[in-house]
Amino acid sequence: MVRWLSNLDAALTARIYNKPAWLLPLMSVLSTAGHPLVIITICGLLALGAYIIGQVSVGLGFALCLVALALGGLLKGVLKRERPTSPYAGNMRVKSFSFPSGHALGTLVFYGYVSVLTLLFLPQIAPVGVLVCAILVLLTGLARVYLGAHYVGDVLGGWLLGVVALAIILETSL
């Protein structure tokens, strides 16, 4: 990575990491809610449910969310960016690389897809639904930096990859 970009990433991360301390419980919950295994489970169940009720294109969209998460995981293995040095990252049960953030990618793809479905099928609650989804995506990304699991650049990379994946998912499934 370009040195100035790396320095900027480290400076932004330091401004968010573990400040203020009273946010720890909320950030931990947000991190868990955006965990790739949680998103994978929900997407899998929704894909299956959509197929069962005959909403094949919606089911395909949720299945493609799973593909996006898998590709993000493969990208981590190729790029091999180390996680920040923090107690949280050191205590992670499953060791993986840092870039791109799977939480950021997963929440953007999943909640982005849910937002679009809300706009299409539940327009009366769409403004609130889309706002809640956007807040969850933003706060989950911030939580990952706050906890010390990722650098800001990892989260931004996850979101960027998520936007591209979501565009492909929407084009393919709807």
JSON list of C-alpha atoms in Angstrom, two decimals:
[
{"chain": "A", "resi": 1, "resn": "MET", "atom": "CA", "xyz": [0.00, 0.00, 0.00]},
{"chain": "A", "resi": 2, "resn": "VAL", "atom": "CA", "xyz": [1.19, 3.52, -0.69]},
{"chain": "A", "resi": 3, "resn": "ARG", "atom": "CA", "xyz": [2.87, 4.89, 2.44]},
{"chain": "A", "resi": 4, "resn": "TRP", "atom": "CA", "xyz": [0.76, 8.08, 2.74]},
{"chain": "A", "resi": 5, "resn": "LEU", "atom": "CA", "xyz": [-2.41, 6.01, 2.36]},
{"chain": "A", "resi": 6, "resn": "SER", "atom": "CA", "xyz": [-1.20, 3.61, 5.01]},
{"chain": "A", "resi": 7, "resn": "ASN", "atom": "CA", "xyz": [-0.43, 6.53, 7.34]},
{"chain": "A", "resi": 8, "resn": "LEU", "atom": "CA", "xyz": [-3.86, 8.05, 6.74]},
{"chain": "A", "resi": 9, "resn": "ASP", "atom": "CA", "xyz": [-5.50, 4.67, 7.40]},
{"chain": "A", "resi": 10, "resn": "ALA", "atom": "CA", "xyz": [-3.60, 4.27, 10.68]},
{"chain": "A", "resi": 11, "resn": "ALA", "atom": "CA", "xyz": [-4.44, 7.83, 11.78]},
{"chain": "A", "resi": 12, "resn": "LEU", "atom": "CA", "xyz": [-8.16, 7.42, 11.08]},
{"chain": "A", "resi": 13, "resn": "THR", "atom": "CA", "xyz": [-8.21, 4.04, 12.79]},
{"chain": "A", "resi": 14, "resn": "ALA", "atom": "CA", "xyz": [-6.51, 5.46, 15.90]},
{"chain": "A", "resi": 15, "resn": "ARG", "atom": "CA", "xyz": [-9.21, 8.17, 16.14]},
{"chain": "A", "resi": 16, "resn": "ILE", "atom": "CA", "xyz": [-11.98, 5.55, 16.26]},
{"chain": "A", "resi": 17, "resn": "TYR", "atom": "CA", "xyz": [-10.34, 2.64, 18.10]},
{"chain": "A", "resi": 18, "resn": "ASN", "atom": "CA", "xyz": [-11.86, 2.13, 21.57]},
{"chain": "A", "resi": 19, "resn": "LYS", "atom": "CA", "xyz": [-13.15, 5.73, 21.93]},
{"chain": "A", "resi": 20, "resn": "PRO", "atom": "CA", "xyz": [-15.26, 6.35, 23.96]},
{"chain": "A", "resi": 21, "resn": "ALA", "atom": "CA", "xyz": [-14.97, 3.25, 26.14]},
{"chain": "A", "resi": 22, "resn": "TRP", "atom": "CA", "xyz": [-18.65, 3.27, 27.23]},
{"chain": "A", "resi": 23, "resn": "LEU", "atom": "CA", "xyz": [-19.64, 2.23, 23.68]},
{"chain": "A", "resi": 24, "resn": "LEU", "atom": "CA", "xyz": [-18.02, -1.19, 24.04]},
{"chain": "A", "resi": 25, "resn": "PRO", "atom": "CA", "xyz": [-21.26, -3.16, 24.74]},
{"chain": "A", "resi": 26, "resn": "LEU", "atom": "CA", "xyz": [-23.09, -1.61, 21.77]},
{"chain": "A", "resi": 27, "resn": "MET", "atom": "CA", "xyz": [-20.13, -2.11, 19.44]},
{"chain": "A", "resi": 28, "resn": "SER", "atom": "CA", "xyz": [-19.82, -5.75, 20.52]},
{"chain": "A", "resi": 29, "resn": "VAL", "atom": "CA", "xyz": [-23.50, -6.39, 19.75]},
{"chain": "A", "resi": 30, "resn": "LEU", "atom": "CA", "xyz": [-23.23, -4.67, 16.37]},
{"chain": "A", "resi": 31, "resn": "SER", "atom": "CA", "xyz": [-20.16, -6.71, 15.53]},
{"chain": "A", "resi": 32, "resn": "THR", "atom": "CA", "xyz": [-21.93, -9.95, 16.39]},
{"chain": "A", "resi": 33, "resn": "ALA", "atom": "CA", "xyz": [-25.04, -8.99, 14.42]},
{"chain": "A", "resi": 34, "resn": "GLY", "atom": "CA", "xyz": [-22.89, -8.34, 11.35]},
{"chain": "A", "resi": 35, "resn": "HIS", "atom": "CA", "xyz": [-20.74, -11.45, 11.71]},
{"chain": "A", "resi": 36, "resn": "PRO", "atom": "CA", "xyz": [-20.40, -13.25, 8.38]},
{"chain": "A", "resi": 37, "resn": "LEU", "atom": "CA", "xyz": [-21.71, -16.50, 9.90]},
{"chain": "A", "resi": 38, "resn": "VAL", "atom": "CA", "xyz": [-24.85, -14.68, 11.07]},
{"chain": "A", "resi": 39, "resn": "ILE", "atom": "CA", "xyz": [-25.32, -13.10, 7.63]},
{"chain": "A", "resi": 40, "resn": "ILE", "atom": "CA", "xyz": [-24.61, -16.45, 5.91]},
{"chain": "A", "resi": 41, "resn": "THR", "atom": "CA", "xyz": [-27.20, -18.22, 8.07]},
{"chain": "A", "resi": 42, "resn": "ILE", "atom": "CA", "xyz": [-29.88, -15.57, 7.50]},
{"chain": "A", "resi": 43, "resn": "CYS", "atom": "CA", "xyz": [-29.18, -15.40, 3.73]},
{"chain": "A", "resi": 44, "resn": "GLY", "atom": "CA", "xyz": [-29.27, -19.17, 3.44]},
{"chain": "A", "resi": 45, "resn": "LEU", "atom": "CA", "xyz": [-32.58, -19.41, 5.26]},
{"chain": "A", "resi": 46, "resn": "LEU", "atom": "CA", "xyz": [-34.10, -16.55, 3.26]},
{"chain": "A", "resi": 47, "resn": "ALA", "atom": "CA", "xyz": [-32.87, -18.03, -0.03]},
{"chain": "A", "resi": 48, "resn": "LEU", "atom": "CA", "xyz": [-34.42, -21.38, 0.86]},
{"chain": "A", "resi": 49, "resn": "GLY", "atom": "CA", "xyz": [-37.65, -19.75, 2.03]},
{"chain": "A", "resi": 50, "resn": "ALA", "atom": "CA", "xyz": [-37.92, -17.66, -1.12]},
{"chain": "A", "resi": 51, "resn": "TYR", "atom": "CA", "xyz": [-37.48, -20.73, -3.32]},
{"chain": "A", "resi": 52, "resn": "ILE", "atom": "CA", "xyz": [-40.10, -22.63, -1.31]},
{"chain": "A", "resi": 53, "resn": "ILE", "atom": "CA", "xyz": [-42.71, -19.90, -1.78]},
{"chain": "A", "resi": 54, "resn": "GLY", "atom": "CA", "xyz": [-41.90, -19.52, -5.46]},
{"chain": "A", "resi": 55, "resn": "GLN", "atom": "CA", "xyz": [-39.91, -16.28, -5.32]},
{"chain": "A", "resi": 56, "resn": "VAL", "atom": "CA", "xyz": [-37.02, -17.76, -7.29]},
{"chain": "A", "resi": 57, "resn": "SER", "atom": "CA", "xyz": [-35.43, -14.44, -8.28]},
{"chain": "A", "resi": 58, "resn": "VAL", "atom": "CA", "xyz": [-35.44, -13.22, -4.66]},
{"chain": "A", "resi": 59, "resn": "GLY", "atom": "CA", "xyz": [-33.95, -16.54, -3.55]},
{"chain": "A", "resi": 60, "resn": "LEU", "atom": "CA", "xyz": [-31.28, -16.17, -6.21]},
{"chain": "A", "resi": 61, "resn": "GLY", "atom": "CA", "xyz": [-30.43, -12.72, -4.83]},
{"chain": "A", "resi": 62, "resn": "PHE", "atom": "CA", "xyz": [-29.90, -14.09, -1.32]},
{"chain": "A", "resi": 63, "resn": "ALA", "atom": "CA", "xyz": [-27.85, -16.98, -2.73]},
{"chain": "A", "resi": 64, "resn": "LEU", "atom": "CA", "xyz": [-25.68, -14.48, -4.60]},
{"chain": "A", "resi": 65, "resn": "CYS", "atom": "CA", "xyz": [-25.13, -12.61, -1.32]},
{"chain": "A", "resi": 66, "resn": "LEU", "atom": "CA", "xyz": [-23.51, -15.84, -0.10]},
{"chain": "A", "resi": 67, "resn": "VAL", "atom": "CA", "xyz": [-21.29, -15.94, -3.19]},
{"chain": "A", "resi": 68, "resn": "ALA", "atom": "CA", "xyz": [-20.20, -12.35, -2.53]},
{"chain": "A", "resi": 69, "resn": "LEU", "atom": "CA", "xyz": [-19.17, -13.25, 1.02]},
{"chain": "A", "resi": 70, "resn": "ALA", "atom": "CA", "xyz": [-17.23, -16.26, -0.24]},
{"chain": "A", "resi": 71, "resn": "LEU", "atom": "CA", "xyz": [-15.40, -14.13, -2.80]},
{"chain": "A", "resi": 72, "resn": "GLY", "atom": "CA", "xyz": [-14.57, -11.59, -0.08]},
{"chain": "A", "resi": 73, "resn": "GLY", "atom": "CA", "xyz": [-13.07, -14.41, 1.98]},
{"chain": "A", "resi": 74, "resn": "LEU", "atom": "CA", "xyz": [-10.99, -15.56, -0.97]},
{"chain": "A", "resi": 75, "resn": "LEU", "atom": "CA", "xyz": [-9.78, -12.01, -1.54]},
{"chain": "A", "resi": 76, "resn": "LYS", "atom": "CA", "xyz": [-8.60, -11.86, 2.10]},
{"chain": "A", "resi": 77, "resn": "GLY", "atom": "CA", "xyz": [-6.48, -14.95, 1.45]},
{"chain": "A", "resi": 78, "resn": "VAL", "atom": "CA", "xyz": [-4.96, -13.44, -1.67]},
{"chain": "A", "resi": 79, "resn": "LEU", "atom": "CA", "xyz": [-4.18, -9.99, -0.22]},
{"chain": "A", "resi": 80, "resn": "LYS", "atom": "CA", "xyz": [-3.11, -11.20, 3.25]},
{"chain": "A", "resi": 81, "resn": "ARG", "atom": "CA", "xyz": [-3.27, -7.87, 5.08]},
{"chain": "A", "resi": 82, "resn": "GLU", "atom": "CA", "xyz": [-2.57, -8.39, 8.75]},
{"chain": "A", "resi": 83, "resn": "ARG", "atom": "CA", "xyz": [-5.12, -7.22, 11.30]},
{"chain": "A", "resi": 84, "resn": "PRO", "atom": "CA", "xyz": [-4.37, -4.35, 13.67]},
{"chain": "A", "resi": 85, "resn": "THR", "atom": "CA", "xyz": [-2.48, -5.22, 16.81]},
{"chain": "A", "resi": 86, "resn": "SER", "atom": "CA", "xyz": [-5.23, -5.18, 19.43]},
{"chain": "A", "resi": 87, "resn": "PRO", "atom": "CA", "xyz": [-6.51, -7.45, 22.18]},
{"chain": "A", "resi": 88, "resn": "TYR", "atom": "CA", "xyz": [-9.72, -8.02, 20.21]},
{"chain": "A", "resi": 89, "resn": "ALA", "atom": "CA", "xyz": [-7.91, -9.13, 17.04]},
{"chain": "A", "resi": 90, "resn": "GLY", "atom": "CA", "xyz": [-5.50, -11.24, 19.09]},
{"chain": "A", "resi": 91, "resn": "ASN", "atom": "CA", "xyz": [-8.37, -13.06, 20.82]},
{"chain": "A", "resi": 92, "resn": "MET", "atom": "CA", "xyz": [-10.39, -13.83, 17.70]},
{"chain": "A", "resi": 93, "resn": "ARG", "atom": "CA", "xyz": [-11.26, -17.54, 17.59]},
{"chain": "A", "resi": 94, "resn": "VAL", "atom": "CA", "xyz": [-11.07, -17.77, 13.83]},
{"chain": "A", "resi": 95, "resn": "LYS", "atom": "CA", "xyz": [-7.89, -16.20, 12.51]},
{"chain": "A", "resi": 96, "resn": "SER", "atom": "CA", "xyz": [-8.22, -14.49, 9.17]},
{"chain": "A", "resi": 97, "resn": "PHE", "atom": "CA", "xyz": [-6.72, -11.57, 7.36]},
{"chain": "A", "resi": 98, "resn": "SER", "atom": "CA", "xyz": [-8.02, -8.03, 7.56]},
{"chain": "A", "resi": 99, "resn": "PHE", "atom": "CA", "xyz": [-8.77, -6.76, 4.05]},
{"chain": "A", "resi": 100, "resn": "PRO", "atom": "CA", "xyz": [-11.57, -6.54, 3.04]},
{"chain": "A", "resi": 101, "resn": "SER", "atom": "CA", "xyz": [-13.77, -6.56, 6.14]},
{"chain": "A", "resi": 102, "resn": "GLY", "atom": "CA", "xyz": [-16.21, -9.47, 5.86]},
{"chain": "A", "resi": 103, "resn": "HIS", "atom": "CA", "xyz": [-18.56, -7.71, 8.26]},
{"chain": "A", "resi": 104, "resn": "ALA", "atom": "CA", "xyz": [-18.61, -4.57, 6.10]},
{"chain": "A", "resi": 105, "resn": "LEU", "atom": "CA", "xyz": [-19.05, -6.54, 2.89]},
{"chain": "A", "resi": 106, "resn": "GLY", "atom": "CA", "xyz": [-21.71, -8.84, 4.32]},
{"chain": "A", "resi": 107, "resn": "THR", "atom": "CA", "xyz": [-23.82, -6.15, 5.93]},
{"chain": "A", "resi": 108, "resn": "LEU", "atom": "CA", "xyz": [-23.72, -3.91, 2.86]},
{"chain": "A", "resi": 109, "resn": "VAL", "atom": "CA", "xyz": [-24.72, -6.72, 0.50]},
{"chain": "A", "resi": 110, "resn": "PHE", "atom": "CA", "xyz": [-27.37, -8.22, 2.79]},
{"chain": "A", "resi": 111, "resn": "TYR", "atom": "CA", "xyz": [-28.95, -5.04, 4.14]},
{"chain": "A", "resi": 112, "resn": "GLY", "atom": "CA", "xyz": [-28.61, -3.38, 0.75]},
{"chain": "A", "resi": 113, "resn": "TYR", "atom": "CA", "xyz": [-30.53, -6.23, -0.84]},
{"chain": "A", "resi": 114, "resn": "VAL", "atom": "CA", "xyz": [-33.13, -6.14, 1.93]},
{"chain": "A", "resi": 115, "resn": "SER", "atom": "CA", "xyz": [-33.46, -2.37, 1.36]},
{"chain": "A", "resi": 116, "resn": "VAL", "atom": "CA", "xyz": [-34.16, -2.86, -2.34]},
{"chain": "A", "resi": 117, "resn": "LEU", "atom": "CA", "xyz": [-36.68, -5.61, -1.60]},
{"chain": "A", "resi": 118, "resn": "THR", "atom": "CA", "xyz": [-38.36, -3.29, 0.90]},
{"chain": "A", "resi": 119, "resn": "LEU", "atom": "CA", "xyz": [-38.59, -0.57, -1.75]},
{"chain": "A", "resi": 120, "resn": "LEU", "atom": "CA", "xyz": [-40.11, -3.02, -4.22]},
{"chain": "A", "resi": 121, "resn": "PHE", "atom": "CA", "xyz": [-42.47, -5.01, -2.02]},
{"chain": "A", "resi": 122, "resn": "LEU", "atom": "CA", "xyz": [-43.19, -2.83, 1.02]},
{"chain": "A", "resi": 123, "resn": "PRO", "atom": "CA", "xyz": [-43.09, 0.77, -0.22]},
{"chain": "A", "resi": 124, "resn": "GLN", "atom": "CA", "xyz": [-45.20, 2.01, 2.70]},
{"chain": "A", "resi": 125, "resn": "ILE", "atom": "CA", "xyz": [-42.38, 1.24, 5.18]},
{"chain": "A", "resi": 126, "resn": "ALA", "atom": "CA", "xyz": [-39.48, 1.63, 2.74]},
{"chain": "A", "resi": 127, "resn": "PRO", "atom": "CA", "xyz": [-38.13, 4.96, 4.07]},
{"chain": "A", "resi": 128, "resn": "VAL", "atom": "CA", "xyz": [-37.81, 3.60, 7.61]},
{"chain": "A", "resi": 129, "resn": "GLY", "atom": "CA", "xyz": [-36.56, 0.21, 6.43]},
{"chain": "A", "resi": 130, "resn": "VAL", "atom": "CA", "xyz": [-33.87, 1.67, 4.20]},
{"chain": "A", "resi": 131, "resn": "LEU", "atom": "CA", "xyz": [-32.76, 4.09, 6.94]},
{"chain": "A", "resi": 132, "resn": "VAL", "atom": "CA", "xyz": [-32.49, 1.30, 9.52]},
{"chain": "A", "resi": 133, "resn": "CYS", "atom": "CA", "xyz": [-30.51, -0.86, 7.09]},
{"chain": "A", "resi": 134, "resn": "ALA", "atom": "CA", "xyz": [-28.15, 2.01, 6.23]},
{"chain": "A", "resi": 135, "resn": "ILE", "atom": "CA", "xyz": [-27.54, 2.76, 9.91]},
{"chain": "A", "resi": 136, "resn": "LEU", "atom": "CA", "xyz": [-26.80, -0.92, 10.61]},
{"chain": "A", "resi": 137, "resn": "VAL", "atom": "CA", "xyz": [-24.26, -1.04, 7.77]},
{"chain": "A", "resi": 138, "resn": "LEU", "atom": "CA", "xyz": [-22.55, 2.14, 8.96]},
{"chain": "A", "resi": 139, "resn": "LEU", "atom": "CA", "xyz": [-22.48, 1.24, 12.64]},
{"chain": "A", "resi": 140, "resn": "THR", "atom": "CA", "xyz": [-21.27, -2.31, 12.02]},
{"chain": "A", "resi": 141, "resn": "GLY", "atom": "CA", "xyz": [-18.34, -0.97, 10.01]},
{"chain": "A", "resi": 142, "resn": "LEU", "atom": "CA", "xyz": [-17.51, 1.55, 12.72]},
{"chain": "A", "resi": 143, "resn": "ALA", "atom": "CA", "xyz": [-17.80, -1.18, 15.35]},
{"chain": "A", "resi": 144, "resn": "ARG", "atom": "CA", "xyz": [-15.15, -3.28, 13.61]},
{"chain": "A", "resi": 145, "resn": "VAL", "atom": "CA", "xyz": [-12.68, -0.38, 13.74]},
{"chain": "A", "resi": 146, "resn": "TYR", "atom": "CA", "xyz": [-13.71, 0.59, 17.28]},
{"chain": "A", "resi": 147, "resn": "LEU", "atom": "CA", "xyz": [-13.07, -2.96, 18.53]},
{"chain": "A", "resi": 148, "resn": "GLY", "atom": "CA", "xyz": [-9.66, -3.15, 16.85]},
{"chain": "A", "resi": 149, "resn": "ALA", "atom": "CA", "xyz": [-10.56, -5.89, 14.37]},
{"chain": "A", "resi": 150, "resn": "HIS", "atom": "CA", "xyz": [-9.96, -3.76, 11.27]},
{"chain": "A", "resi": 151, "resn": "TYR", "atom": "CA", "xyz": [-8.38, -0.64, 9.91]},
{"chain": "A", "resi": 152, "resn": "VAL", "atom": "CA", "xyz": [-10.66, 2.00, 8.39]},
{"chain": "A", "resi": 153, "resn": "GLY", "atom": "CA", "xyz": [-9.38, 1.00, 4.94]},
{"chain": "A", "resi": 154, "resn": "ASP", "atom": "CA", "xyz": [-10.51, -2.59, 5.48]},
{"chain": "A", "resi": 155, "resn": "VAL", "atom": "CA", "xyz": [-14.05, -1.44, 6.19]},
{"chain": "A", "resi": 156, "resn": "LEU", "atom": "CA", "xyz": [-14.06, 0.99, 3.26]},
{"chain": "A", "resi": 157, "resn": "GLY", "atom": "CA", "xyz": [-12.76, -1.81, 1.02]},
{"chain": "A", "resi": 158, "resn": "GLY", "atom": "CA", "xyz": [-15.51, -4.13, 2.26]},
{"chain": "A", "resi": 159, "resn": "TRP", "atom": "CA", "xyz": [-18.14, -1.51, 1.56]},
{"chain": "A", "resi": 160, "resn": "LEU", "atom": "CA", "xyz": [-16.75, -0.80, -1.91]},
{"chain": "A", "resi": 161, "resn": "LEU", "atom": "CA", "xyz": [-16.66, -4.48, -2.77]},
{"chain": "A", "resi": 162, "resn": "GLY", "atom": "CA", "xyz": [-20.18, -4.74, -1.34]},
{"chain": "A", "resi": 163, "resn": "VAL", "atom": "CA", "xyz": [-21.49, -1.97, -3.61]},
{"chain": "A", "resi": 164, "resn": "VAL", "atom": "CA", "xyz": [-20.06, -3.73, -6.67]},
{"chain": "A", "resi": 165, "resn": "ALA", "atom": "CA", "xyz": [-21.43, -7.11, -5.54]},
{"chain": "A", "resi": 166, "resn": "LEU", "atom": "CA", "xyz": [-24.85, -5.63, -4.75]},
{"chain": "A", "resi": 167, "resn": "ALA", "atom": "CA", "xyz": [-25.05, -4.03, -8.20]},
{"chain": "A", "resi": 168, "resn": "ILE", "atom": "CA", "xyz": [-24.29, -7.42, -9.80]},
{"chain": "A", "resi": 169, "resn": "ILE", "atom": "CA", "xyz": [-26.80, -9.17, -7.51]},
{"chain": "A", "resi": 170, "resn": "LEU", "atom": "CA", "xyz": [-29.54, -6.68, -8.37]},
{"chain": "A", "resi": 171, "resn": "GLU", "atom": "CA", "xyz": [-28.82, -6.90, -12.08]},
{"chain": "A", "resi": 172, "resn": "THR", "atom": "CA", "xyz": [-28.84, -10.70, -11.96]},
{"chain": "A", "resi": 173, "resn": "SER", "atom": "CA", "xyz": [-31.77, -11.36, -9.64]},
{"chain": "A", "resi": 174, "resn": "LEU", "atom": "CA", "xyz": [-34.38, -8.64, -10.15]}
]
